[in-house]
CSV table of C-alpha atoms and ligand atoms in Angstrom, one decimal:
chain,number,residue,atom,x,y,z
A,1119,UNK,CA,-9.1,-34.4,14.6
A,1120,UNK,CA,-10.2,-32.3,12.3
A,1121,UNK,CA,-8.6,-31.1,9.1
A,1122,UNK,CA,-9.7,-28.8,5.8
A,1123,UNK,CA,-9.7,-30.7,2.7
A,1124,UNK,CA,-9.9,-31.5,-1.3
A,1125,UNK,CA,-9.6,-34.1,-3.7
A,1126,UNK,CA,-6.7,-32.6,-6.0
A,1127,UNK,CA,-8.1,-31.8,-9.7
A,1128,UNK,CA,-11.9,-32.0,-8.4
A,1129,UNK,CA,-13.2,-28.4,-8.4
A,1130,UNK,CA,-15.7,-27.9,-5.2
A,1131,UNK,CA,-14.4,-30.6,-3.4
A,1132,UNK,CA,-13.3,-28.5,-0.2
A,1133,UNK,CA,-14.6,-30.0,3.2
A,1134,UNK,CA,-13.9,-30.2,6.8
A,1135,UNK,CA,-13.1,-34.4,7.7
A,1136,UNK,CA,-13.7,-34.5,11.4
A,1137,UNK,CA,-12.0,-37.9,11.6
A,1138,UNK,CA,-8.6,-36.5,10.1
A,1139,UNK,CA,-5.9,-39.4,11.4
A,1140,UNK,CA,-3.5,-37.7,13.7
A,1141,UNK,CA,-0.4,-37.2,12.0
A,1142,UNK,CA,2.1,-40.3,11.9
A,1143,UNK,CA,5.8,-39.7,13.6
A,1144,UNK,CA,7.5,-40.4,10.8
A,1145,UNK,CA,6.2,-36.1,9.5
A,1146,UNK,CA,8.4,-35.2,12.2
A,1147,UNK,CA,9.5,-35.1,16.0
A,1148,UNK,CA,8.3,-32.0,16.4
A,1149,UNK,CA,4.8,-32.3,17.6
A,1150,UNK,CA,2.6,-29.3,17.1
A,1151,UNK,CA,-1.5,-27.7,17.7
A,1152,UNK,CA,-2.5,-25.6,15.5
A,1153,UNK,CA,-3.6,-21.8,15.9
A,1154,UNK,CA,-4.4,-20.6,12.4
A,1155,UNK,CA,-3.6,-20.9,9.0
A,1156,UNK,CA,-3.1,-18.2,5.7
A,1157,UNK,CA,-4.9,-18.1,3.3
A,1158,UNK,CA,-3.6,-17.2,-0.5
A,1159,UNK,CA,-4.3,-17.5,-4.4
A,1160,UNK,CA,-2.8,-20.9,-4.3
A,1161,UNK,CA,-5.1,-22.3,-2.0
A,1162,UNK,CA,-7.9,-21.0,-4.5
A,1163,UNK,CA,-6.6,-22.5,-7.4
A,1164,UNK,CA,-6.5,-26.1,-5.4
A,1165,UNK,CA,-9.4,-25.6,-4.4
A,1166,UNK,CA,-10.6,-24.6,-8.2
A,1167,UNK,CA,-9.1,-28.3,-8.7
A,1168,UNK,CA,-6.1,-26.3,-11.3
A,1169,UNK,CA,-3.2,-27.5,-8.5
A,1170,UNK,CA,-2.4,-29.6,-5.9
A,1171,UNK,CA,-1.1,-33.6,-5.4
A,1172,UNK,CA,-2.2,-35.5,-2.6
A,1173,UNK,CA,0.6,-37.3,-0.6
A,1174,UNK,CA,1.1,-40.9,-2.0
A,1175,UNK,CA,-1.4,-43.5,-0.8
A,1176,UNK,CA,-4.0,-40.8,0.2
A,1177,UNK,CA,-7.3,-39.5,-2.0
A,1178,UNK,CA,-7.2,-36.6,-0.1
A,1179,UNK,CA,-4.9,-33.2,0.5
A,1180,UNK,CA,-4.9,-31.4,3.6
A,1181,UNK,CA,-4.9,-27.6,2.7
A,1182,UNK,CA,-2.6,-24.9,4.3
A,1183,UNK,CA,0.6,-23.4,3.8
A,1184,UNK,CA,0.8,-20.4,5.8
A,1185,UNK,CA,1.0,-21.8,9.1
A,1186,UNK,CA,0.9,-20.6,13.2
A,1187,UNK,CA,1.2,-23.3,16.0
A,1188,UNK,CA,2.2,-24.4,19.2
A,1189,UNK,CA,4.5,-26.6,20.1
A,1190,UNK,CA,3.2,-29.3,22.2
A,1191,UNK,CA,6.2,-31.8,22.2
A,1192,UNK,CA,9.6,-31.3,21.4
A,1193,UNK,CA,12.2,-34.5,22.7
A,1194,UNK,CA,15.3,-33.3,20.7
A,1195,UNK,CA,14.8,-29.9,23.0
A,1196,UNK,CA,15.1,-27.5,19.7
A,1197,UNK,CA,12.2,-25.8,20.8
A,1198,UNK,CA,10.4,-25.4,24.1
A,1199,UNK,CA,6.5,-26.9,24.7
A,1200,UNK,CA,3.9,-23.5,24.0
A,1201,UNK,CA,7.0,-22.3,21.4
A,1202,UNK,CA,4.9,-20.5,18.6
A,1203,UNK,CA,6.4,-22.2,15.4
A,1204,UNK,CA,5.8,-21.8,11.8
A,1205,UNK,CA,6.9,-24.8,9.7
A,1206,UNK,CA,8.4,-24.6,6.3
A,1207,UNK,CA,6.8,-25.4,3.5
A,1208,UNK,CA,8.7,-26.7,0.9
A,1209,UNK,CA,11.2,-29.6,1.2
A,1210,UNK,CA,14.2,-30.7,-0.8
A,1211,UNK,CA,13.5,-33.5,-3.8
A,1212,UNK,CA,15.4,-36.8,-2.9
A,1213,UNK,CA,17.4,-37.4,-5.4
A,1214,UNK,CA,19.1,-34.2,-4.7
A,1215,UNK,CA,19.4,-31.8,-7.3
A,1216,UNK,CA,22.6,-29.7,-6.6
A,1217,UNK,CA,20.2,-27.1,-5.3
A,1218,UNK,CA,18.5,-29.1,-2.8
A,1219,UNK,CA,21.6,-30.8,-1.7
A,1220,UNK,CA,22.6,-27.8,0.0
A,1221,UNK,CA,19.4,-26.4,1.5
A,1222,UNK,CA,18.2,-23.8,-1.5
A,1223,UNK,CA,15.1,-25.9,-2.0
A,1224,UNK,CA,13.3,-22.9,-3.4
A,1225,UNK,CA,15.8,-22.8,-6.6
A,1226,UNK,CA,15.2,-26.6,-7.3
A,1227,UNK,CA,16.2,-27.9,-10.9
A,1228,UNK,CA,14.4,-30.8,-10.8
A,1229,UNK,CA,10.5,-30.0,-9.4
A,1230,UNK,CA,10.9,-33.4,-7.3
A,1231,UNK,CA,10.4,-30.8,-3.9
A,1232,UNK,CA,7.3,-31.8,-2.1
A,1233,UNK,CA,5.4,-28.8,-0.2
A,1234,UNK,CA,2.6,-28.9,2.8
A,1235,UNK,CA,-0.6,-28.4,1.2
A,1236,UNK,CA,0.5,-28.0,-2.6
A,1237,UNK,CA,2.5,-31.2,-3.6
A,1238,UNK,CA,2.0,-34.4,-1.9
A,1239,UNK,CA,2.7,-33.4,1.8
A,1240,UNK,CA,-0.3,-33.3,4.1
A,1241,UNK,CA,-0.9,-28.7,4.9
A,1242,UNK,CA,-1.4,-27.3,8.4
A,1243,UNK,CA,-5.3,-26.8,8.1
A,1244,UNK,CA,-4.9,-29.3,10.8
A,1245,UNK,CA,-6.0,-29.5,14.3
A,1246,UNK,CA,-2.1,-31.1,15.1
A,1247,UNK,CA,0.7,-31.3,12.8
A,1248,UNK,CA,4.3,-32.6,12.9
A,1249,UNK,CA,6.9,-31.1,11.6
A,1250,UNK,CA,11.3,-32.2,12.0
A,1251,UNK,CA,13.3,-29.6,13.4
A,1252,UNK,CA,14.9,-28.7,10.4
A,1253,UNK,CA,12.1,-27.5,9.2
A,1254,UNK,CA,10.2,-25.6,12.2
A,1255,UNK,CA,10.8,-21.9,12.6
A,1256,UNK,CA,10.6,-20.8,16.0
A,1257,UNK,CA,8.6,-17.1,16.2
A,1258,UNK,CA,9.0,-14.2,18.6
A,1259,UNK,CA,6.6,-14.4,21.6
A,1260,UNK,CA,5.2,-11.1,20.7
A,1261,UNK,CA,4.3,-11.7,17.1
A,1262,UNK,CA,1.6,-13.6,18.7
A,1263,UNK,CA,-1.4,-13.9,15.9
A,1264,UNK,CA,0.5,-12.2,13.1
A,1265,UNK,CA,2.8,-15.0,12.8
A,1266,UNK,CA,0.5,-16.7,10.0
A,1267,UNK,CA,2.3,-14.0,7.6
A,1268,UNK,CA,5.6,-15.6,7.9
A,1269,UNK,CA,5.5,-17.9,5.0
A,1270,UNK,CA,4.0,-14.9,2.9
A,1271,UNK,CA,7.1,-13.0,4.5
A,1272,UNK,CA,9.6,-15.3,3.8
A,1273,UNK,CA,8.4,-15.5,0.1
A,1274,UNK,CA,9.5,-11.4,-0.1
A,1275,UNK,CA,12.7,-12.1,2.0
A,1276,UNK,CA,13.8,-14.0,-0.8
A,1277,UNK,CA,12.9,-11.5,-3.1
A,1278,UNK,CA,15.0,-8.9,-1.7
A,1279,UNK,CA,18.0,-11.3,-0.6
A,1280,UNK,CA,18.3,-11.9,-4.3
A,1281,UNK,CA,17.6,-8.2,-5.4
A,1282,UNK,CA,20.3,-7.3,-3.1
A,1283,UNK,CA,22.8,-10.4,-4.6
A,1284,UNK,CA,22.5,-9.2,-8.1
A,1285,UNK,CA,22.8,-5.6,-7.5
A,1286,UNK,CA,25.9,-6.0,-5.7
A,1287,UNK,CA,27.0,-7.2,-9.7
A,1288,UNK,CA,28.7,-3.7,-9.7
A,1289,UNK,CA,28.6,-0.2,-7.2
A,1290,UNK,CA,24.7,-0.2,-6.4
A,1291,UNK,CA,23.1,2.5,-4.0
A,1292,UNK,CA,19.5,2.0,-4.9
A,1293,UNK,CA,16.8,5.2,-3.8
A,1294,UNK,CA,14.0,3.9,-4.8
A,1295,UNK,CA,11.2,1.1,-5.2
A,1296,UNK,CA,8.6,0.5,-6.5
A,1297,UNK,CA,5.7,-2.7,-5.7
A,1298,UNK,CA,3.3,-3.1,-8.2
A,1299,UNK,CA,0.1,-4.8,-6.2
A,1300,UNK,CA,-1.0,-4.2,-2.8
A,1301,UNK,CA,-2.3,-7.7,-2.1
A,1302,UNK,CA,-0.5,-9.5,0.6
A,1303,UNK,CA,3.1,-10.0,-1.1
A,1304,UNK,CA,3.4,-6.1,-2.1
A,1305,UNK,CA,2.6,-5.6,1.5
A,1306,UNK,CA,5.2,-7.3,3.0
A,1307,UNK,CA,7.5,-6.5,0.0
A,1308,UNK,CA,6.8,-2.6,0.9
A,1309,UNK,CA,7.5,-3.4,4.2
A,1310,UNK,CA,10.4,-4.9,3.9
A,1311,UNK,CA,11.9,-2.2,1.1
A,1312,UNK,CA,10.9,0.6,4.5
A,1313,UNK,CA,13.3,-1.8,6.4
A,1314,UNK,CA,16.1,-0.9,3.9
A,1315,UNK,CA,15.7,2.8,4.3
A,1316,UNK,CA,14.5,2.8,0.6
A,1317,UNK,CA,11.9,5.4,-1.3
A,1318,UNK,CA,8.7,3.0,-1.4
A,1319,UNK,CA,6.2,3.8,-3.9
A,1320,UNK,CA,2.8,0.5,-4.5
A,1321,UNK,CA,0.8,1.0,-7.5
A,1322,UNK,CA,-2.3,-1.0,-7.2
A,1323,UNK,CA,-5.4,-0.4,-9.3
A,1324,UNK,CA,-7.6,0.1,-6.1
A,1325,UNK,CA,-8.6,4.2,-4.8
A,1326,UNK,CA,-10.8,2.9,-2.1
A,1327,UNK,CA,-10.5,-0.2,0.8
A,1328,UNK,CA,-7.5,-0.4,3.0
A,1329,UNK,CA,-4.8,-0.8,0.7
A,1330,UNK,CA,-4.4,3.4,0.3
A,1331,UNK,CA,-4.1,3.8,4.1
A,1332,UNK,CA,-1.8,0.4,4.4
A,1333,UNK,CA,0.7,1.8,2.0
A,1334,UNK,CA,0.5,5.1,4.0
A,1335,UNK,CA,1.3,4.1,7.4
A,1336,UNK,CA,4.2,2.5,6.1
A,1337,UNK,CA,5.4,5.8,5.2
A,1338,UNK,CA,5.3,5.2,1.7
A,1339,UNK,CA,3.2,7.0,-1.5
A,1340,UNK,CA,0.1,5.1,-3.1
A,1341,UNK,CA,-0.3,5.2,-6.9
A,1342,UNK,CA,-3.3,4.3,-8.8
A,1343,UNK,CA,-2.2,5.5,-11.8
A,1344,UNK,CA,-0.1,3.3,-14.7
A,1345,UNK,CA,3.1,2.9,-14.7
A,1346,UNK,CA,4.0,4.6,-17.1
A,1347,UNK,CA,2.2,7.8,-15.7
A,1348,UNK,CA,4.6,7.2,-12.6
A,1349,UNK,CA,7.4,10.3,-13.3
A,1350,UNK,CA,9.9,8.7,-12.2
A,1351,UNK,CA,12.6,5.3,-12.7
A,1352,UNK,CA,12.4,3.2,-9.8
A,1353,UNK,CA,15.7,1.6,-9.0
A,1354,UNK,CA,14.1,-1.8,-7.6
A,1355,UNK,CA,11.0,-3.1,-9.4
A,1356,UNK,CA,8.9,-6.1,-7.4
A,1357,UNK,CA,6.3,-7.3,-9.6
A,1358,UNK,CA,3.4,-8.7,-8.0
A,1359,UNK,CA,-0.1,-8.8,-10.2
A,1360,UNK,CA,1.5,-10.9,-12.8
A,1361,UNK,CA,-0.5,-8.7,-15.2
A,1362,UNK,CA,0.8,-9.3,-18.3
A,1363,UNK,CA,0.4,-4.9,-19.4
A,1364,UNK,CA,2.1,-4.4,-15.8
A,1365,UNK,CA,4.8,-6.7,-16.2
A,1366,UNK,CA,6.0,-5.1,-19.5
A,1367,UNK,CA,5.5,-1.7,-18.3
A,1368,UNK,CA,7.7,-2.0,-14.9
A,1369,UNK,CA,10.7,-3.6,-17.4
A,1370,UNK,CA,10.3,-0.2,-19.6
A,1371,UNK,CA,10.0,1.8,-16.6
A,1372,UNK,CA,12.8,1.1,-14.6
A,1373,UNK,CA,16.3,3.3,-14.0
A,1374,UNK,CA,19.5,2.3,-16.1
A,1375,UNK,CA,20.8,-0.6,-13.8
A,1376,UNK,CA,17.4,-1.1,-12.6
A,1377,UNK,CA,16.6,-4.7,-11.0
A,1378,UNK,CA,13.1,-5.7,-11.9
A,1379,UNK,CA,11.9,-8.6,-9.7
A,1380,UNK,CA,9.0,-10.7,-11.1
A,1381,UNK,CA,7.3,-12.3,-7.8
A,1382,UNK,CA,3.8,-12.6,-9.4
A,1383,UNK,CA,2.0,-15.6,-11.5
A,1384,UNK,CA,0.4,-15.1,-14.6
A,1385,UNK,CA,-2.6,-17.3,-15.2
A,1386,UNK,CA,-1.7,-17.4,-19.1
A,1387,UNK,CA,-3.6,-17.6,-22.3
A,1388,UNK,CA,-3.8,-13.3,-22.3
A,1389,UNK,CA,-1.5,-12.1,-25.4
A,1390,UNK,CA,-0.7,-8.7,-25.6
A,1391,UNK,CA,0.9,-6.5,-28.4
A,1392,UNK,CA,4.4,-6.2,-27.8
A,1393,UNK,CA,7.8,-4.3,-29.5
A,1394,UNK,CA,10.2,-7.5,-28.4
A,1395,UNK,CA,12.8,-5.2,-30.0
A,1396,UNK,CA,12.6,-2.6,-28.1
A,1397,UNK,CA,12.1,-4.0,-24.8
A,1398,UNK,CA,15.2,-5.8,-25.5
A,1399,UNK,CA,16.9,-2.4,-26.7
A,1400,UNK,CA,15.9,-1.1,-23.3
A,1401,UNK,CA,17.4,-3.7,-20.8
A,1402,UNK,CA,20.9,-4.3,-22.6
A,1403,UNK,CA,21.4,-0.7,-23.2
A,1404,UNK,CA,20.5,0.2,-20.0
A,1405,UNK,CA,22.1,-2.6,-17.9
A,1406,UNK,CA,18.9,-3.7,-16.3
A,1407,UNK,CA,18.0,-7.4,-14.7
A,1408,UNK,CA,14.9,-9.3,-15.1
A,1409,UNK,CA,14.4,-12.1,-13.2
A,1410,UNK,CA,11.6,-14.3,-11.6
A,1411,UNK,CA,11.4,-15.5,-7.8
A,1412,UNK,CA,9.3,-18.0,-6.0
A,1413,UNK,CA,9.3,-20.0,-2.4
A,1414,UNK,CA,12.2,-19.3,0.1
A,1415,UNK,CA,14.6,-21.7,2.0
A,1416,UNK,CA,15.4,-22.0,5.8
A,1417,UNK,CA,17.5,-18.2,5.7
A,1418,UNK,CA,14.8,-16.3,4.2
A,1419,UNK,CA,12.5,-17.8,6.7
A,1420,UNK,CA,14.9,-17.0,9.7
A,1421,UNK,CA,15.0,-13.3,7.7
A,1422,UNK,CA,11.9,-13.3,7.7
A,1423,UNK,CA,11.0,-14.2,11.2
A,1424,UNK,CA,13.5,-10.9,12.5
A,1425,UNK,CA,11.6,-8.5,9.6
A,1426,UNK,CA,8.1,-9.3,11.4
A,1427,UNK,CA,9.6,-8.9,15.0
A,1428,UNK,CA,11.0,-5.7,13.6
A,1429,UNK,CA,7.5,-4.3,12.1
A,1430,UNK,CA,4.7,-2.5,13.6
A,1431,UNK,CA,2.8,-5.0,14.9
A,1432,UNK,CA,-0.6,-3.0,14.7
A,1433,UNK,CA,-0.2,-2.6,11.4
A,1434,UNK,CA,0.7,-6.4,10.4
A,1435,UNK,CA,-2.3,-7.0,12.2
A,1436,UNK,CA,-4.1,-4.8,9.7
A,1437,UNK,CA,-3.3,-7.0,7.1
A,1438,UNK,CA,-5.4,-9.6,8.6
A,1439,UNK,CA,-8.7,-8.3,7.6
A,1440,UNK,CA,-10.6,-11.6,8.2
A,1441,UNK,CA,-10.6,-14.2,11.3
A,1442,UNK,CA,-12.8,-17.2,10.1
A,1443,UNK,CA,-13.4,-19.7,12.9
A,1444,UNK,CA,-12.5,-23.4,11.4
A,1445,UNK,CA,-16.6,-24.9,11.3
A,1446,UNK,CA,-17.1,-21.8,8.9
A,1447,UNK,CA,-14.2,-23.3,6.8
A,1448,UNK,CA,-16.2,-22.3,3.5
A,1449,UNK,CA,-16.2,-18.7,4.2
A,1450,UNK,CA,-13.3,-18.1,4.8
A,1451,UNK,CA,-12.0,-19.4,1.2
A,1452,UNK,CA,-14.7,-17.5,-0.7
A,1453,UNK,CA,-13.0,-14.0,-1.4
A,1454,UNK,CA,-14.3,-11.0,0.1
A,1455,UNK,CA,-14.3,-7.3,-1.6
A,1456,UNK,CA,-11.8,-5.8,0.9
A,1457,UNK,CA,-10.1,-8.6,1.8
A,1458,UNK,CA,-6.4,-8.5,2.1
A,1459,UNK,CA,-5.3,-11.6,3.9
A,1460,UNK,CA,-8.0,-14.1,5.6
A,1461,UNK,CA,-7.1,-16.5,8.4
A,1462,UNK,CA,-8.9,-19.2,9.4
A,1463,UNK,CA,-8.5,-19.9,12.8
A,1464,UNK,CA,-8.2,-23.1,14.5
A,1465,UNK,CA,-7.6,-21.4,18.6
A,1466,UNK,CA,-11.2,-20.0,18.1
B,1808,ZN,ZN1,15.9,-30.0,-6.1
């Protein structure tokens, strides 16, 4: 079969094998064809040989994270043969940390988790993939082809689950948001602040290409300006350029008690001037949180399942402003000008 892949820490070393082994029962009882696959920064940086671990015993890393199938085979009857199913992608480490021991794999102590397609566990770029029930997410009918933004969904659903846990410190009745970056995340992190009933403001550096009209239809206001230009405190900050000026800016801009969530990664090695004094004066006189968020566990994924069946599902189709069919693997992983999301399709 056939299945998109790289030699971890060898820049350029993407391909298609056609003669991909099928995958081995022991990945799972669940047995599953693929549909299409996500693709995101991460992948890029694998593929830029930066990240990424084959699984043990293998040269070779099959790519994908984001994943849509169908269920072929199913014998402990948790899901139903043509089920669409996303599978999770991270999974506990074995010793377990007190994390992992009770499912919050995405707040691991130890970094022993494995993940499909990042950290030596065979991805989803696939033509079949197996996956234990534990693990498979079962998707609304209707989502149909949108359902490769569940993983990027469930990523923001545990954003928000743990905005709302720390506001709830003391009385919160939060008005307003506001996303900086309208790639993907800051999407479905606008999105999901709409859900709440929340004022939803996305700065992004961009005044033409989709993302003006994106933000719109949500019903919420587009801001190309700096943050500091913004006239007014947001209440709930979700941070997702990891630009080092915009990071510092949103922790200076938010409202007393404000909850500032960082969900974006830095690349590093950028220094900028900074009054550490300040800053610091700022959040402890003013009550505010700072705190950083990756990955989501089995809840946010079953959260983020009911936010997508809840959502316009024209407009989550928007998002998906590329379909690449499989044999033109390559193109879909070199970025494109207005590209929001790109999929690369396996059903094609
Ligand atoms: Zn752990």
């Amino acid at each position: 079969m056939r299945a998109v892949t790289v030699t971890p820490g060898t820049a350029g070393s993407l391909s298609l094998v056609e003669d991909y082994p099928e995958p081995a029962t022991d990945e799972g009882s669940i047995l599953v064809e693929a549909l299409a696959v996500g693709i995101c920064g991460t992948d890029h940086e694998i593929i830029a040989g930066h990240y990424g671990e084959a699984p043990p015993g293998f040269d070779r890393l099959v790519l994908g994270h984001e994943s849509l199938g169908r269920v072929l085979e199913d014998p402990t009857g948790t899901l139903q043969p043509g089920d669409l199913v996303a599978g999770i992608v991270r999974y506990p480490d074995p010793v377990p940390c007190p994390n992992c021991a009770v499912g919050e794999w995405d707040m691991c102590r130890n970094g022993q988790f494995t993940e499909h397609g990042i950290k030596a566990l065979p991805g989803f770029a696939r033509d079949r993939w197996r996956i234990p029930p534990r693990f498979a997410v079962g998707l609304d009918p209707a989502l149909g082809r949108v359902g490769t933004l569940l993983e990027p969904t469930s990523v923001v659903a545990k954003a928000w689950d743990h905005i709302e846990r720390i506001g709830h410190r003391a009385e919160w009745q939060p008005q307003s948001v506001l996303v900086t970056g309208a790639g993907p995340i800051g999407l479905l992190a606008a999105l999901l602040a709409t859900q709440r009933g929340l004022a939803v403001h996305v700065l992004d550096l961009a005044t033409e290409g989709p993302k003006p009209a994106l933000v719109g239809a949500l019903g919420a206001t587009y801001h190309s300006t700096k943050v500091d230009q913004l006239g007014f405190e947001p209440d709930v900050v979700i941070e997702c350029t990891g630009a080092p000026s915009v990071v510092i800016d949103v922790m200076c801009q938010a409202a007393p008690t404000g909850v500032i969530c960082l969900a974006g990664v830095s690349s590093g090695g950028r220094t900028i001037d900074l009054d550490a004094g300040a800053l610091n004066r700022t959040l402890v006189l003013e009550n505010n949180v700072v705190f950083g968020s990756v990955n989501a566990n089995r809840r946010h994924w079953d959260m983020a399942a009911e936010a997508l069946a809840r959502a316009d599902q024209s407009w989550l189709e928007s998002l998906i402003t590329r379909r690449v069919p499989v044999e033109s693997y390559a193109e879909a992983y070199t970025p494109g000008p207005d590209d929001i999301k790109v999929v690369l399709d396996f059903a094609a």
